[in-house]
Every structure is written in structure tokens, then in C-alpha cells.
Tab-separated table of C-alpha atoms in Angstrom:
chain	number	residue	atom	x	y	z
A	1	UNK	CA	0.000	0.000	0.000
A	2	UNK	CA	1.427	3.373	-0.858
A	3	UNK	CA	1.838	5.467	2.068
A	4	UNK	CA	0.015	8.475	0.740
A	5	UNK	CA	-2.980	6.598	1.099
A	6	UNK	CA	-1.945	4.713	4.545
A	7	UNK	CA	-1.376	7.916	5.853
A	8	UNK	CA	-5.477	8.826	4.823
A	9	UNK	CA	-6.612	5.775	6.964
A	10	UNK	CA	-4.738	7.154	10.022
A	11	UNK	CA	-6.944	8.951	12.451
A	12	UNK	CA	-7.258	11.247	14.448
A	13	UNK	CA	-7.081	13.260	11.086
A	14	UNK	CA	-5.737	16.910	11.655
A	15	UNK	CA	-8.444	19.533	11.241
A	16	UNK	CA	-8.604	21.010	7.934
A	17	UNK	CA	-8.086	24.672	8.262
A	18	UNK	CA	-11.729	25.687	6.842
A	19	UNK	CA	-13.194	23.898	9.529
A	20	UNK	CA	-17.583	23.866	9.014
A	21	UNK	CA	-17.478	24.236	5.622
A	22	UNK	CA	-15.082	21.078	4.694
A	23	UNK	CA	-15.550	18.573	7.600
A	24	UNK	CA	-15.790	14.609	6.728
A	25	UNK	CA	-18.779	12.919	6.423
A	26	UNK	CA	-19.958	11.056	9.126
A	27	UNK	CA	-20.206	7.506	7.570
A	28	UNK	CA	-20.372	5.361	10.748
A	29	UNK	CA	-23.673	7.727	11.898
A	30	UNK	CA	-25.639	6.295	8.936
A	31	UNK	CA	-24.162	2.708	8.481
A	32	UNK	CA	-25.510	2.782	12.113
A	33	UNK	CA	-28.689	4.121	11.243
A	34	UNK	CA	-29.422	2.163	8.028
A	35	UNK	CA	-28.344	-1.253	10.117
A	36	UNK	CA	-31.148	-0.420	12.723
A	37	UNK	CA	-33.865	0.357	10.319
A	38	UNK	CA	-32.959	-3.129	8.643
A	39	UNK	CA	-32.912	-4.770	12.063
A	40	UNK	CA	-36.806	-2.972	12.502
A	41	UNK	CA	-38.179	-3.990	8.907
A	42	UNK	CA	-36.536	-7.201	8.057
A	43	UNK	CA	-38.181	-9.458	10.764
A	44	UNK	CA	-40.971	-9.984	8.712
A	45	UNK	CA	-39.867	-10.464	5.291
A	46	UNK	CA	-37.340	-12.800	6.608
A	47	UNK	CA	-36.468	-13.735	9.968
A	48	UNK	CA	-40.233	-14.759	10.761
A	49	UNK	CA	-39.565	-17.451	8.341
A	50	UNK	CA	-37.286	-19.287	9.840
A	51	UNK	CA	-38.356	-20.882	13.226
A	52	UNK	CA	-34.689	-20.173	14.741
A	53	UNK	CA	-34.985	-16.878	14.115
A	54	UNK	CA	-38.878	-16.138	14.521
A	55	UNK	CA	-39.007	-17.365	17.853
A	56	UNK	CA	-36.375	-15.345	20.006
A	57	UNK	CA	-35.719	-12.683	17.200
A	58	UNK	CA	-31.889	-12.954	18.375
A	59	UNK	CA	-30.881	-11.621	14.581
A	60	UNK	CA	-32.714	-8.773	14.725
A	61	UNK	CA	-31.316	-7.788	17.916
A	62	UNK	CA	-27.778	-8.418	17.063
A	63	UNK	CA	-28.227	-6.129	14.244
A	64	UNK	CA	-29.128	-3.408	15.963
A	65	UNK	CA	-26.564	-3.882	18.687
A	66	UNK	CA	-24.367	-3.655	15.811
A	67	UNK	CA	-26.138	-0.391	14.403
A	68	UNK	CA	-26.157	1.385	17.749
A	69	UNK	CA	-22.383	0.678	18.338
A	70	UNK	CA	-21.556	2.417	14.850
A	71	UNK	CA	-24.211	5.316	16.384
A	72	UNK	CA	-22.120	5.613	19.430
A	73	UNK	CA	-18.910	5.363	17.471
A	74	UNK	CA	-20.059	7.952	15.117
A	75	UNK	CA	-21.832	10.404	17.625
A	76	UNK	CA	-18.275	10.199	19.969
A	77	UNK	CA	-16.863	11.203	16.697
A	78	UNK	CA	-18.709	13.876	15.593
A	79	UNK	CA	-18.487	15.546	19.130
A	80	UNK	CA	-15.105	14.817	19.968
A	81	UNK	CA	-13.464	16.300	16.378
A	82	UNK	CA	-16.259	18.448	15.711
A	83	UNK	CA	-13.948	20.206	13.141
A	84	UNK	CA	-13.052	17.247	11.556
A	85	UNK	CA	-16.462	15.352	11.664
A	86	UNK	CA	-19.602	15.898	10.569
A	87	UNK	CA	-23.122	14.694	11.731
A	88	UNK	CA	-23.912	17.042	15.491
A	89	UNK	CA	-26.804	17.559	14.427
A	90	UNK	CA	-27.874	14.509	12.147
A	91	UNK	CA	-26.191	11.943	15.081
A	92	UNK	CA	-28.725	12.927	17.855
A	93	UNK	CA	-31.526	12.388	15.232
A	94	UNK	CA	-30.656	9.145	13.892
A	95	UNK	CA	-29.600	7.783	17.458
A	96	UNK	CA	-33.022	8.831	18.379
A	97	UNK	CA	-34.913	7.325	15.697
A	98	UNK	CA	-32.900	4.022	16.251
A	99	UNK	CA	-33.425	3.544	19.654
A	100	UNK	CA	-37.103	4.518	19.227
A	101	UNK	CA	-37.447	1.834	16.498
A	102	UNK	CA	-35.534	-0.417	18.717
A	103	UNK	CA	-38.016	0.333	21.598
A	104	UNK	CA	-41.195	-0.369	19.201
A	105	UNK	CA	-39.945	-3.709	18.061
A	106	UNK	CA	-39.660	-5.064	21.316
A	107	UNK	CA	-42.782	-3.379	22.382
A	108	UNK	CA	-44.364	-5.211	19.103
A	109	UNK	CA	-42.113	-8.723	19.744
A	110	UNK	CA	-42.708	-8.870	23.338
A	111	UNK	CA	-46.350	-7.566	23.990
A	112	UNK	CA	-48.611	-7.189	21.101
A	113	UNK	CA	-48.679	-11.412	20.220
A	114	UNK	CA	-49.010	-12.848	23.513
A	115	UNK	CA	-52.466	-10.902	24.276
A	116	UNK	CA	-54.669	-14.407	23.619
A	117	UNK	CA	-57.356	-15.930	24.812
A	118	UNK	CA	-56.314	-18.273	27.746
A	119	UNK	CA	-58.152	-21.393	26.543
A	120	UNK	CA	-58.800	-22.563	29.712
A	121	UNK	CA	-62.110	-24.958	28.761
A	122	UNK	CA	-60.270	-25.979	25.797
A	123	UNK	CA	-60.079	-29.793	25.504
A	124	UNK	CA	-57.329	-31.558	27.216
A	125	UNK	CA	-54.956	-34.519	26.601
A	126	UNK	CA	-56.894	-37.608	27.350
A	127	UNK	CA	-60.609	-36.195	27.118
A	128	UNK	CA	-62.022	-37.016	23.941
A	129	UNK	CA	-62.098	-34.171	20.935
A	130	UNK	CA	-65.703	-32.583	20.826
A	131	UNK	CA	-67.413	-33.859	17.209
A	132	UNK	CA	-67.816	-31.577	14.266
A	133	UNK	CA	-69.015	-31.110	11.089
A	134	UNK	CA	-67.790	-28.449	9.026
A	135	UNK	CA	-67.566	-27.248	5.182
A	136	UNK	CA	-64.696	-28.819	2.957
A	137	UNK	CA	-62.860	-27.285	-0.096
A	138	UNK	CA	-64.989	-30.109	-2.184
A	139	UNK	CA	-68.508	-28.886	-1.815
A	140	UNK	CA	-68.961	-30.760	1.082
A	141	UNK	CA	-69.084	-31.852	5.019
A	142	UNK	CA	-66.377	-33.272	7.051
A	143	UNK	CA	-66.748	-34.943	10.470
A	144	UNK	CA	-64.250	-35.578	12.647
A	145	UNK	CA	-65.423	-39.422	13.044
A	146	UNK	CA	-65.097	-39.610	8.920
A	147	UNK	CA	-61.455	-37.979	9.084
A	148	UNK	CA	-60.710	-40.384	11.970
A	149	UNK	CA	-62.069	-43.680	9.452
A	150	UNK	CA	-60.242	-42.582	6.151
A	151	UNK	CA	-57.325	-43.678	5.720
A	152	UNK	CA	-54.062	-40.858	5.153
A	153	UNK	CA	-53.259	-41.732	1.632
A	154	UNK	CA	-52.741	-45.671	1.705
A	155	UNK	CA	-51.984	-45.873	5.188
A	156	UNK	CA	-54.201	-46.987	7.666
A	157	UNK	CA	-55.211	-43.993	9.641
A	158	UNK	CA	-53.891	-43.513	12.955
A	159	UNK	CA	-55.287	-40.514	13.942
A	160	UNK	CA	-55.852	-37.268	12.506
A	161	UNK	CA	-53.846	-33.657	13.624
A	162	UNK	CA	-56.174	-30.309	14.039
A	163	UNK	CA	-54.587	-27.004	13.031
A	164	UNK	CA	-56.933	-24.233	14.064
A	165	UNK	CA	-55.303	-21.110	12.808
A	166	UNK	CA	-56.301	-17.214	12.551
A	167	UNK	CA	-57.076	-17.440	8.409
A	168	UNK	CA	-57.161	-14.349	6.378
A	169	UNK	CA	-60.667	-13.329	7.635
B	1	UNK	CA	-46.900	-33.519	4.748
B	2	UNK	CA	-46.301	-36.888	3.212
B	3	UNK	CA	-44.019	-37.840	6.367
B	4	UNK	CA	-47.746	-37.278	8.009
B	5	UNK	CA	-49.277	-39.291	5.739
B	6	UNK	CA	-47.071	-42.422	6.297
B	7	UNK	CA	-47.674	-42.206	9.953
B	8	UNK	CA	-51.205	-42.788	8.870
B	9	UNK	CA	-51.988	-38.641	10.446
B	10	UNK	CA	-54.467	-36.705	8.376
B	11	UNK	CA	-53.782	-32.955	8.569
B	12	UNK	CA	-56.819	-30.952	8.881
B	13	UNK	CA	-56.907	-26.997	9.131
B	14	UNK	CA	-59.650	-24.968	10.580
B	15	UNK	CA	-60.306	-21.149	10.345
B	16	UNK	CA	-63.217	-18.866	9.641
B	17	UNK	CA	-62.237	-18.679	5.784
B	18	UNK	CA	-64.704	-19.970	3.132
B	19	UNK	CA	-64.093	-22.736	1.157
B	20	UNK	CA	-63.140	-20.905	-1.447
B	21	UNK	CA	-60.759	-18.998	0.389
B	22	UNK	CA	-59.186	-22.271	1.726
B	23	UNK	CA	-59.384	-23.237	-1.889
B	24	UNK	CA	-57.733	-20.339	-3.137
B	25	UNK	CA	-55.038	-20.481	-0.467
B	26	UNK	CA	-54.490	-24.396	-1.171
B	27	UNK	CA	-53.913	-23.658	-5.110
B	28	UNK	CA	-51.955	-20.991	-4.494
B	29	UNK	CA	-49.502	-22.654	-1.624
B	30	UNK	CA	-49.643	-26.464	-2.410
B	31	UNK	CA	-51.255	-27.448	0.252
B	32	UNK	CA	-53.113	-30.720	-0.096
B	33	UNK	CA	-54.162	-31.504	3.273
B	34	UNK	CA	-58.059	-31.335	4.595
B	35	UNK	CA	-59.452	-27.924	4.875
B	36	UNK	CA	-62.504	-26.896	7.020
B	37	UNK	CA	-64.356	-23.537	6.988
B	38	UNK	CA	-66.212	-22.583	10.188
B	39	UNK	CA	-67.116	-19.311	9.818
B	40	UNK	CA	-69.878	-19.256	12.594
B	41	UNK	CA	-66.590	-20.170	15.075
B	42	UNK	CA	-69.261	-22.639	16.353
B	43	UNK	CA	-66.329	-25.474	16.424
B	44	UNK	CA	-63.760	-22.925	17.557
B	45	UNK	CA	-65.826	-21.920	20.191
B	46	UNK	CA	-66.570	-25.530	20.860
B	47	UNK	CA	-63.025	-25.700	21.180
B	48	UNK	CA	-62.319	-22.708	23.632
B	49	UNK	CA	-60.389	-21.049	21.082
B	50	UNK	CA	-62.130	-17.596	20.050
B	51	UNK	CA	-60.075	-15.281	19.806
B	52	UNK	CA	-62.792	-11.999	19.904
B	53	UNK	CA	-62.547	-9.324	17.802
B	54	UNK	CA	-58.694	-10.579	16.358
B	55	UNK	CA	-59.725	-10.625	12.652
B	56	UNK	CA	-59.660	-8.110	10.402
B	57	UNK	CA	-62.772	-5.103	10.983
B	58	UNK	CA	-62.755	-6.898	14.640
B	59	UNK	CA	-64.269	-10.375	13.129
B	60	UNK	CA	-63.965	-13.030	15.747
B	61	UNK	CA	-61.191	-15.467	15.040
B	62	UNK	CA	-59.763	-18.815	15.978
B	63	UNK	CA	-56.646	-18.746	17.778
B	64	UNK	CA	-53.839	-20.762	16.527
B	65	UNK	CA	-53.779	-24.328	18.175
B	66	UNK	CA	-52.715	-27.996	17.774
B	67	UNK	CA	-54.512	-30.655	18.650
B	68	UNK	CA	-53.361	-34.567	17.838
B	69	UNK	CA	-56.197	-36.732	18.151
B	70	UNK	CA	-55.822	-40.615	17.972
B	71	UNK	CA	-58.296	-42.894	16.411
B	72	UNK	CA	-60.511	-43.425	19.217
B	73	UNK	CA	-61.279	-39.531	18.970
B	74	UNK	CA	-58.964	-39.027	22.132
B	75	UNK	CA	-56.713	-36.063	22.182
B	76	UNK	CA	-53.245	-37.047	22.228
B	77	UNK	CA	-51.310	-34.165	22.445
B	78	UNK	CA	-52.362	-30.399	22.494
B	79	UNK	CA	-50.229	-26.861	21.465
B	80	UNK	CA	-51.425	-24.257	22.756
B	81	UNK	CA	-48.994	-20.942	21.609
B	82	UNK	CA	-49.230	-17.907	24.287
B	83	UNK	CA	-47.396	-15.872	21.760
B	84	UNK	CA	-48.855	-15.580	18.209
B	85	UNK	CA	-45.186	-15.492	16.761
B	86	UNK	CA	-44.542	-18.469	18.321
B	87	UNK	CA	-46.494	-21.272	16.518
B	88	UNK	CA	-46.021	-25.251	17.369
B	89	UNK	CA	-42.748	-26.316	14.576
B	90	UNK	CA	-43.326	-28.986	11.949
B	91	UNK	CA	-40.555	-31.124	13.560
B	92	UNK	CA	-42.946	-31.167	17.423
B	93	UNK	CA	-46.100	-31.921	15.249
B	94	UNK	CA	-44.408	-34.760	13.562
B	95	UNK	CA	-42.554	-36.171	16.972
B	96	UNK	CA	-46.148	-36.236	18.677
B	97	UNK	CA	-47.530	-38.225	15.316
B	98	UNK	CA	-44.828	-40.470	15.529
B	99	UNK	CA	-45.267	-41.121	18.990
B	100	UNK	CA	-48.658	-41.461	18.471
B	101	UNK	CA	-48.494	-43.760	15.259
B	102	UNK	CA	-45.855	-46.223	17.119
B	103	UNK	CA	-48.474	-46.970	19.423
């Protein structure tokens, strides 16, 4: 590496002498920003796929761990080597925002899906499933005593699994 | 779903959607399994499982739940999520059929 442009890596950087009008961008403000707002938006399009990650959103939470340490790094920056630095202004407001989109996804993780019903006359293991009738995707009407006499494909049928679930209403 | 199949377990899924909804949903994601419409939530209810006022314009849903139920008609093995992320995982549905299917 040429040491013209080892010596650009090196920091602190001196100030420049138009300090205000010629100061650096401050790049680790937004990579910190732009991390936590893809820690906030991608748990649904993809870590809610994958059970590992859906369950204890761990992914999304190292992310922005990651995206608040480059916040911190480049608001200790910007105030430290103000002259040097930009982003006084613009760090508080991104830091801000982050935090307060870190606050609403756990306020959204933690709170908003565990307000169900308790269930507590649901059946239990060992009583016997309450009968039914209901409306199939062929025009007609399954019972549970016909689901639990045909057989799964060509194999004797050994019992059948219920999956109740929200639907798109 | 076939793994279900050879253990001789016949998926069924129940929500409030229409038959054609279910329909819809079963072109459009593969599903082959048994799909029941109870839009009355009579059955859900049945079940304990209302979930009031959940759907969409504050239509009363079903809650998501599991519910493995062995030939006799007695329940086997029950999943019930306190966390709406949190749903019961292929891989527990299938150990509970196999258990169930070795009997």
C-alpha cells in the first residue's frame, strides 16, 4: 500500500483549516442508522420465516446492537473532532430514531402477540375431541369421526392432527 | 406432509375462511391436506379457542392451536402458543404423530 494513502486511513485526522465548511462525512452515523432500520423492517420479510430466528428474534437484535455501536462510534466522533467530523446535528436524530425503532420492536415482539385468549375450557390430553361437522374445499361436510375412518393416503389412519389457525378473515 | 401421511396422520386446518378462500389459499400454496371452513366459530368456540374481535374489521377469530387426536377420537397431544409469533414447529407436530403412530 502506498503510504500516501496509509497515511489517509490514520486517524485522528488533523483539522482542515476551513473547519464547518469542509468537515468529513460522518459515515459510521448512517451505516448505524441504516443497520437499525434493517434490524426494525426485516423481521418480517425474513427472519419470521425461519423458526430459529422467529421465535427469540436474536438476529434482529444483534443487528441493531451492531447499528447502535456504529451510532455511538459515530456520535463520539462527531463531538469529539467536531472540526473534523460531521453529523452534530444529524447523530442525535438518527440515534433517536434508532433507539425509538428499537423500543417499538420489542414493544411489538414482546407484547402485542401474547395478548390471547387463555383457553382454559379448551379440551385436554386424554378427554375425547368434541365432534364436528364443518364445510370442505370439495362442496362438502367433514366430520371428525369420517377424518378419523379414512385412511391418510394408503396408510391406515392412525389418527388425525387439528390445526386451528387465525385465516385471512 | 407426506411424512404425516405415512404415519397414517391426516392434517386438517380450521379457520373462519370460506371454502373458497381455503381453496384459493391451497392452489396458491400447495397445500393438499383437509381444509374446514367454520365461519360461525361454532367449532372454535366448541373448542375454547375464540379469539374476539382478532380478525380483520374486529371479526372473531380462531386462535392458533394444535390438537393430535388418535383414532378413538382421544386427544393425544395439544399446542397451545401464548405468543402468536410463536407457533407449534413442523418437527414437534411430527414427533407427537410419531409417537402417536408407534403406538
Amino acid at each position: 500500500m502506498p503510504d500516501t494513502l496509509r497515511e489517509n486511513t490514520n486517524a485522528p485526522e488533523p483539522a482542515p483549516p476551513q473547519s464547518g465548511t469542509r468537515r468529513r462525512p460522518n459515515a459510521s452515523l448512517w451505516i448505524g442508522f441504516l443497520l437499525s432500520v434493517f434490524a426494525f423492517l426485516s423481521y418480517i420479510p425474513i427472519f419470521a420465516k425461519y423458526p430459529i430466528t422467529r421465535d427469540m428474534p436474536w438476529a434482529n437484535f444483534l443487528i441493531f446492537a451492531l447499528g447502535l455501536v456504529f451510532l455511538f462510534l459515530g456520535l463520539r466522533r462527531a463531538f469529539r473532532q467536531p472540526t473534523v467530523y460531521r453529523g452534530k446535528i444529524a447523530g442525535p436524530i438518527l440515534t433517536t430514531i434508532s433507539v425509538a425503532a428499537l423500543v417499538f420492536f420489542c414493544f411489538t415482539i414482546f407484547s402485542l402477540g401474547k395478548h390471547l385468549p387463555l383457553s382454559t375450557q379448551a379440551p385436554r390430553v386424554g378427554q375425547r375431541a368434541p365432534e364436528f361437522a364443518l364445510a370442505d374445499t370439495n362442496g362438502g361436510i367433514t366430520s371428525l369421526a369420517s377424518l378419523l375412518s379414512t385412511p391418510a393416503a394408503s396408510h391406515p389412519t392412525k389418527g388425525v392432527l387439528l390445526v386451528f389457525y387465525r385465516g385471512y378473515w | 406432509m407426506q411424512a404425516f401421511e405415512k404415519l397414517g396422520v391426516n392434517p386438517v386446518a380450521i379457520s373462519v375462511d370460506s371454502p373458497s378462500e381455503s381453496q384459493d389459499l391451497c392452489r396458491k400454496a400447495g397445500y393438499t391436506y383437509t381444509f374446514l371452513s367454520d365461519p360461525t366459530t361454532e367449532v372454535i368456540r366448541r373448542y375454547d379457542l375464540l379469539h374476539k374481535g382478532a380478525g380483520v374489521k374486529g371479526h372473531d377469530i380462531a386462535r392458533p392451536a394444535e390438537f393430535l387426536i388418535d383414532s378413538s377420537g382421544t386427544i393425544r397431544w395439544i399446542n397451545l402458543t401464548d405468543d402468536l409469533r410463536v407457533r407449534a414447529r413442523p418437527d414437534q407436530m411430527l414427533q407427537a404423530a410419531s409417537a402417536l403412530a408407534s403406538q
